[in-house]
C-alpha positions as protocol buffer text, in pm:
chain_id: "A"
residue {
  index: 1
  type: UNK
  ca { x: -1604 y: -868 z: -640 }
}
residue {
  index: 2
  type: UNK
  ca { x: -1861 y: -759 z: -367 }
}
residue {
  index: 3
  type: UNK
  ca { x: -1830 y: -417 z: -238 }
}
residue {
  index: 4
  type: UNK
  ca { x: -1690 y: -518 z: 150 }
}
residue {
  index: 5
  type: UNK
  ca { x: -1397 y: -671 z: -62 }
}
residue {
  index: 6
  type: UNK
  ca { x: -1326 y: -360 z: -246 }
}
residue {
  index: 7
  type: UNK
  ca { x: -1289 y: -152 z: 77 }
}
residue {
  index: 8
  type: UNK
  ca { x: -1098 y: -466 z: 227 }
}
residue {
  index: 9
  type: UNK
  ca { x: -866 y: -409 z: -42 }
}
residue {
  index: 10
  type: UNK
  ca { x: -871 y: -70 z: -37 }
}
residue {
  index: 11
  type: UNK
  ca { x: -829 y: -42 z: 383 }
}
residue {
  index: 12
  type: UNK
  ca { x: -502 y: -299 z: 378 }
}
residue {
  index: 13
  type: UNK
  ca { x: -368 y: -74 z: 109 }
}
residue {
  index: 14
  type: UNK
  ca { x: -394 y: 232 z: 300 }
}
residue {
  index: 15
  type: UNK
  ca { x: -257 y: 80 z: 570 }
}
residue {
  index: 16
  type: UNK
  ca { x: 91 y: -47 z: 362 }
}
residue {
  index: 17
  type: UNK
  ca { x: 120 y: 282 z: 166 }
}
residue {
  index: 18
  type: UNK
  ca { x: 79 y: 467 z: 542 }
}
residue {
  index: 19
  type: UNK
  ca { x: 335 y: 280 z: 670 }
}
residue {
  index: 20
  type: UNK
  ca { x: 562 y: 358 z: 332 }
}
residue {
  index: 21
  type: UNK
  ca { x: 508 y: 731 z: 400 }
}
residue {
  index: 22
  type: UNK
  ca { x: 626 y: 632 z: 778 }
}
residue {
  index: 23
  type: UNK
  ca { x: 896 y: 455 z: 683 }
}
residue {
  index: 24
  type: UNK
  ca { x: 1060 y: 731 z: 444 }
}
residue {
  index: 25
  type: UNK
  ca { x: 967 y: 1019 z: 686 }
}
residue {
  index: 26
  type: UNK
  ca { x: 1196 y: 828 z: 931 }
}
residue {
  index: 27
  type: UNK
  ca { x: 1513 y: 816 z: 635 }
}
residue {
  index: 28
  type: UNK
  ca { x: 1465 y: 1174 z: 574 }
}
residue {
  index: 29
  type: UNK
  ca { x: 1439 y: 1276 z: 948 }
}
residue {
  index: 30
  type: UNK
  ca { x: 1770 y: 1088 z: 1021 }
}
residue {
  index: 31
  type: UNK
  ca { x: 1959 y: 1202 z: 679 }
}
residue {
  index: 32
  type: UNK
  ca { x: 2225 y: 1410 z: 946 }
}
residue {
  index: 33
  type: UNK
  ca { x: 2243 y: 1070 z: 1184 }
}
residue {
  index: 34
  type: UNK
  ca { x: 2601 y: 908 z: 1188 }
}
residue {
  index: 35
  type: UNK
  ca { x: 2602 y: 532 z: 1125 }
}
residue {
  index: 36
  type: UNK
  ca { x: 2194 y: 537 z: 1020 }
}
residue {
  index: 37
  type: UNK
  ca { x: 2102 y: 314 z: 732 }
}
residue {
  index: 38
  type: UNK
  ca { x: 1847 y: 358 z: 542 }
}
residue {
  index: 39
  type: UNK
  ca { x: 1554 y: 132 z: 557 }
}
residue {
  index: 40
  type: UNK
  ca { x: 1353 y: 15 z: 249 }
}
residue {
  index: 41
  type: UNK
  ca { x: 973 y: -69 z: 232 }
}
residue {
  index: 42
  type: UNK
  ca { x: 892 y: -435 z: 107 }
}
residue {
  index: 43
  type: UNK
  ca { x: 542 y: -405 z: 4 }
}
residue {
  index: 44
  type: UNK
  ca { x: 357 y: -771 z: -239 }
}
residue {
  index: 45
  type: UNK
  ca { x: 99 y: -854 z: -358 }
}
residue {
  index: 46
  type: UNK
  ca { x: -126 y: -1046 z: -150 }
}
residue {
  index: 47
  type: UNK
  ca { x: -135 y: -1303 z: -466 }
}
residue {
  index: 48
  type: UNK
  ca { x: 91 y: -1488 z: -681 }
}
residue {
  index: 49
  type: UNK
  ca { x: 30 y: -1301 z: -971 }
}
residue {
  index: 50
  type: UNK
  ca { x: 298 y: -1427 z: -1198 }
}
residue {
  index: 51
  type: UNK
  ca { x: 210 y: -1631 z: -1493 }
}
residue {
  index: 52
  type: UNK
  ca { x: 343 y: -1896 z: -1330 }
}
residue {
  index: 53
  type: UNK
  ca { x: 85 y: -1851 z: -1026 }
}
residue {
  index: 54
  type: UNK
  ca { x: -223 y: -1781 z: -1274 }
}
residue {
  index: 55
  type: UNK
  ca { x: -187 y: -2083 z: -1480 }
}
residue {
  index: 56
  type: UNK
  ca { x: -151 y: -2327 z: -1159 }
}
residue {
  index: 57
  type: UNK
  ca { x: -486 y: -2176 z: -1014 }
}
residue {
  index: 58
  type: UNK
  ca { x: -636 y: -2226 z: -1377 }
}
residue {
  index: 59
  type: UNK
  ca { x: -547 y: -2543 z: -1382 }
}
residue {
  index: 60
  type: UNK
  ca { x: -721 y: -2586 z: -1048 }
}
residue {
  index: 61
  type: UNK
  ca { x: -1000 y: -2398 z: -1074 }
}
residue {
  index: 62
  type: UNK
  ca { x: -1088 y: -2421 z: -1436 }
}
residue {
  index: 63
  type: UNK
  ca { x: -986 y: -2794 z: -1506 }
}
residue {
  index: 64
  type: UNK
  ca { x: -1092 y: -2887 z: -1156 }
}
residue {
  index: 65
  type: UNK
  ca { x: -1422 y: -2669 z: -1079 }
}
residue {
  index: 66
  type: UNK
  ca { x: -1471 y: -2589 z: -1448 }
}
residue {
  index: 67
  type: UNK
  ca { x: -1490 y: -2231 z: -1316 }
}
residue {
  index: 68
  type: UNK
  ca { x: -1246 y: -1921 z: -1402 }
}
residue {
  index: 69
  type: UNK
  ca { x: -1031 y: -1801 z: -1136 }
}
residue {
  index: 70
  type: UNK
  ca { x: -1108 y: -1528 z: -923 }
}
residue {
  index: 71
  type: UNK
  ca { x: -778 y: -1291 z: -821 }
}
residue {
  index: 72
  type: UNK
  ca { x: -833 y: -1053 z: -563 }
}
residue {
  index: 73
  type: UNK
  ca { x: -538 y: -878 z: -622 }
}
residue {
  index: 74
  type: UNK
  ca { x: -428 y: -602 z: -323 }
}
residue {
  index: 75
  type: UNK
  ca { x: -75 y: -529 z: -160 }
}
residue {
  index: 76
  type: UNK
  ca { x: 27 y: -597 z: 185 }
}
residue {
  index: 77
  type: UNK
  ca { x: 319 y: -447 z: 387 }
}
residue {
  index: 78
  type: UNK
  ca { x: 638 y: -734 z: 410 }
}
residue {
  index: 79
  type: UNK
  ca { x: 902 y: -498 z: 650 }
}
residue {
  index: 80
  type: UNK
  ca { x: 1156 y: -320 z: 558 }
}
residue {
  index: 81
  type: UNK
  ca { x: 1544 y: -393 z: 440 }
}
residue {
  index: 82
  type: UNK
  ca { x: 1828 y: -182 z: 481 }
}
residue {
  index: 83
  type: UNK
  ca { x: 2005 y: -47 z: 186 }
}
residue {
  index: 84
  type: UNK
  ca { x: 2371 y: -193 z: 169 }
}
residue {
  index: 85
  type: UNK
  ca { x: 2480 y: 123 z: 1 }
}
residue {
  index: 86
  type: UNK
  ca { x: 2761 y: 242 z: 251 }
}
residue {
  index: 87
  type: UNK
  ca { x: 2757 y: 631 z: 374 }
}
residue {
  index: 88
  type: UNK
  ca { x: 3077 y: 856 z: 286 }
}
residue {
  index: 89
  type: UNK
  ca { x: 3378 y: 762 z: 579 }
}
residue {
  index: 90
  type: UNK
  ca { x: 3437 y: 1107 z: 747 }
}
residue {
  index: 91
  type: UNK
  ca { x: 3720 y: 1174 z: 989 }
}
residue {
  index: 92
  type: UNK
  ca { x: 3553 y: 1324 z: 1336 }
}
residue {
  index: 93
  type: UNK
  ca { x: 3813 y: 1198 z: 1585 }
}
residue {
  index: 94
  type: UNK
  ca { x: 3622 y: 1326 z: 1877 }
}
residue {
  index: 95
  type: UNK
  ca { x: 3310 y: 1234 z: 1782 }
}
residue {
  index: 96
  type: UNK
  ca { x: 3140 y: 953 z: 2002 }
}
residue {
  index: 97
  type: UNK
  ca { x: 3026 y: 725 z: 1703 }
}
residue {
  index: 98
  type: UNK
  ca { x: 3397 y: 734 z: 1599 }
}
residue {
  index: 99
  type: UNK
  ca { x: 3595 y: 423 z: 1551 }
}
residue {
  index: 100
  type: UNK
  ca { x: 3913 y: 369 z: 1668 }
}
residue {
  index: 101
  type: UNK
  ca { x: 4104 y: 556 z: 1378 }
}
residue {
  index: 102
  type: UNK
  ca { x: 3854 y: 826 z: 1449 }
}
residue {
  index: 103
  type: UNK
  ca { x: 3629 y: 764 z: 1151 }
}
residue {
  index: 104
  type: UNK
  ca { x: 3268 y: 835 z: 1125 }
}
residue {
  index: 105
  type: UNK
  ca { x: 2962 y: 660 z: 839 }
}
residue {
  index: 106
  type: UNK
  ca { x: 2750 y: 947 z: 747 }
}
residue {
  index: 107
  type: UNK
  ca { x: 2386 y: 823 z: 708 }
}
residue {
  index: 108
  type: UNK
  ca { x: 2351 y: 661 z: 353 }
}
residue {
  index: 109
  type: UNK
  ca { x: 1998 y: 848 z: 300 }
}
residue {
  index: 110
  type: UNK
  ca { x: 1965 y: 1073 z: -23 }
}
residue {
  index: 111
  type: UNK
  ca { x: 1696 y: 1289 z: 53 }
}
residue {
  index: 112
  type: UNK
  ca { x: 1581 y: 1294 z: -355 }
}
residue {
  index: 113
  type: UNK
  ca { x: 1539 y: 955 z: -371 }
}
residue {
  index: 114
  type: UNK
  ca { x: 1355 y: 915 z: -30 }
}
residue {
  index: 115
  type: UNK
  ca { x: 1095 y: 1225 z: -136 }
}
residue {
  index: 116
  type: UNK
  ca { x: 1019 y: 1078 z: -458 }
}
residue {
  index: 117
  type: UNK
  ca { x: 943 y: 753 z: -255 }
}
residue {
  index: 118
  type: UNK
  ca { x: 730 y: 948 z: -43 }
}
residue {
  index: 119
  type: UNK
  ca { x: 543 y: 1128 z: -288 }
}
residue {
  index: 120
  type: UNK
  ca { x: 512 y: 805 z: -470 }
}
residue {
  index: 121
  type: UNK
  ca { x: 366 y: 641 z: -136 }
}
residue {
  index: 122
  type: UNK
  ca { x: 64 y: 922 z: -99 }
}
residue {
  index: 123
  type: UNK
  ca { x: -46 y: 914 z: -443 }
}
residue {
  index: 124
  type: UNK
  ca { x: -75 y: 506 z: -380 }
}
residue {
  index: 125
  type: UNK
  ca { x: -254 y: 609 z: -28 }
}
residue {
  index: 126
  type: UNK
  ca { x: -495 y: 896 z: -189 }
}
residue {
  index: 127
  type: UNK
  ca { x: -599 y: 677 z: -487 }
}
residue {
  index: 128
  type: UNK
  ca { x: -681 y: 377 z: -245 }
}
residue {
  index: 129
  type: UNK
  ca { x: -902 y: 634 z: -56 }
}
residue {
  index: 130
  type: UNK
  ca { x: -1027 y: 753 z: -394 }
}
residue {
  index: 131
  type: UNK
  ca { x: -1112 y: 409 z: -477 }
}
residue {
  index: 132
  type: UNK
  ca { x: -1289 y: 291 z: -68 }
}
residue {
  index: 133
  type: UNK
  ca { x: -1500 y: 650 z: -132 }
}
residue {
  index: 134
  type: UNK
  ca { x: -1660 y: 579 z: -479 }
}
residue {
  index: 135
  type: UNK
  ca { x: -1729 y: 232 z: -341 }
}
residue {
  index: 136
  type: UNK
  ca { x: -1876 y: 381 z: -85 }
}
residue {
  index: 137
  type: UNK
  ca { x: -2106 y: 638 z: -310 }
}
residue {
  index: 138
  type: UNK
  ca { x: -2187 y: 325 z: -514 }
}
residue {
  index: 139
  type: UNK
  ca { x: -2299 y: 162 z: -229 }
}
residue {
  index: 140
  type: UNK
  ca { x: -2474 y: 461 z: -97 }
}
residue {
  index: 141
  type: UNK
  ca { x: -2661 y: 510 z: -449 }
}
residue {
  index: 142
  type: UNK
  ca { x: -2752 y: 166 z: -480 }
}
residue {
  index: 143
  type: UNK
  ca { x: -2939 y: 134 z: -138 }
}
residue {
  index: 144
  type: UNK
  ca { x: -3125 y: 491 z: -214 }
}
residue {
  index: 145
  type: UNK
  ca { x: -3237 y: 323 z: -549 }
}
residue {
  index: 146
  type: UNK
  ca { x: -3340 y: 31 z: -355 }
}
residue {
  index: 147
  type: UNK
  ca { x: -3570 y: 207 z: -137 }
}
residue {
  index: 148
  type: UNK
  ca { x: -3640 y: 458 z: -403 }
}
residue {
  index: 149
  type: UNK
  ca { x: -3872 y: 166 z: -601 }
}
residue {
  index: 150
  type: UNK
  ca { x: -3955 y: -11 z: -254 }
}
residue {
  index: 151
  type: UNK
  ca { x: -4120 y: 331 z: -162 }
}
residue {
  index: 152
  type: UNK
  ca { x: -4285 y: 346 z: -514 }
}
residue {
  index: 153
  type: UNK
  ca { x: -4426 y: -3 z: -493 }
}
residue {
  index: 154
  type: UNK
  ca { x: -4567 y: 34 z: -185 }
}
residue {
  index: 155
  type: UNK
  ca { x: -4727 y: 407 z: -331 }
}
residue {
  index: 156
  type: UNK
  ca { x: -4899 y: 186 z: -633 }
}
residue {
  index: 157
  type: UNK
  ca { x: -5005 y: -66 z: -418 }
}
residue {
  index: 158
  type: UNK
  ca { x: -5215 y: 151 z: -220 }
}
residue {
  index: 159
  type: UNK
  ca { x: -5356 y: 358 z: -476 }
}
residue {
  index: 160
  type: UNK
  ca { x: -5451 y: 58 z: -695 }
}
């Protein structure tokens, strides 16, 4: 894997776990909301990477190529789904959400659940930064190296 991969990687996963944070801020900010259901992140992996999946690109690439297969691996953001878990019935006659009997759906969000989500999400988004900024060190390291013995060559050449 080259190093533009890596932060490809790395950049589409910050992107999903942002929008995970987004998406759980929103639940939590809307935990008081009559009649708001909660939304659920669907985040896969950008490859089949069942053993199902691996053995059928084996078969292609090693049987076929004669080469091992090369997974990228990576996550990408599918939407959300709403939880079918129903909020508590409350009887608010006068409210203007109310049904005809005068019943209200509280919002179906549990605030534990959603933080721990959340907190989940930015240690995903941190370590994917973690990961695109050693990458970029590496790469940073490397190229000084490079020039490091380009610089020296060019030193021996001249005093030779």
């Amino acid at each position: 894997m080259g190093i533009m991969e890596s932060i490809d990687i790395g950049a589409n996963a910050l992107k999903a776990h942002g929008l995970r944070m987004d998406i759980h801020a929103k639940n939590i900010a809307n935990i008081d909301t009559p009649n708001y259901v909660r939304k659920i992140p669907i985040l896969n992996a950008t490859e089949d990477l069942s053993f199902r999946g691996v053995l059928t690109q084996m078969k292609n690439d090693v049987f076929g190529t004669g080469t091992l297969p090369y997974l990228q691996g990576g996550v990408v953001f599918n939407g959300v789904v709403e939880d079918p878990t129903m909020g508590e019935r409350l009887y608010m006659p006068g409210h203007p959400d109310a049904d005809a009997n005068g019943y209200i759906r509280s919002s179906n969000v549990n605030a534990m659940v959603d933080m721990a989500d959340a907190v989940m999400a930015q240690r995903a988004y941190e370590a994917n930064l973690a990961v695109i900024n050693i990458t970029k060190a590496m790469a940073s390291r490397a190229t000084e190296r490079s020039e490091e013995r380009r610089v020296g060559k060019e030193c021996r050449s001249r005093w030779s």
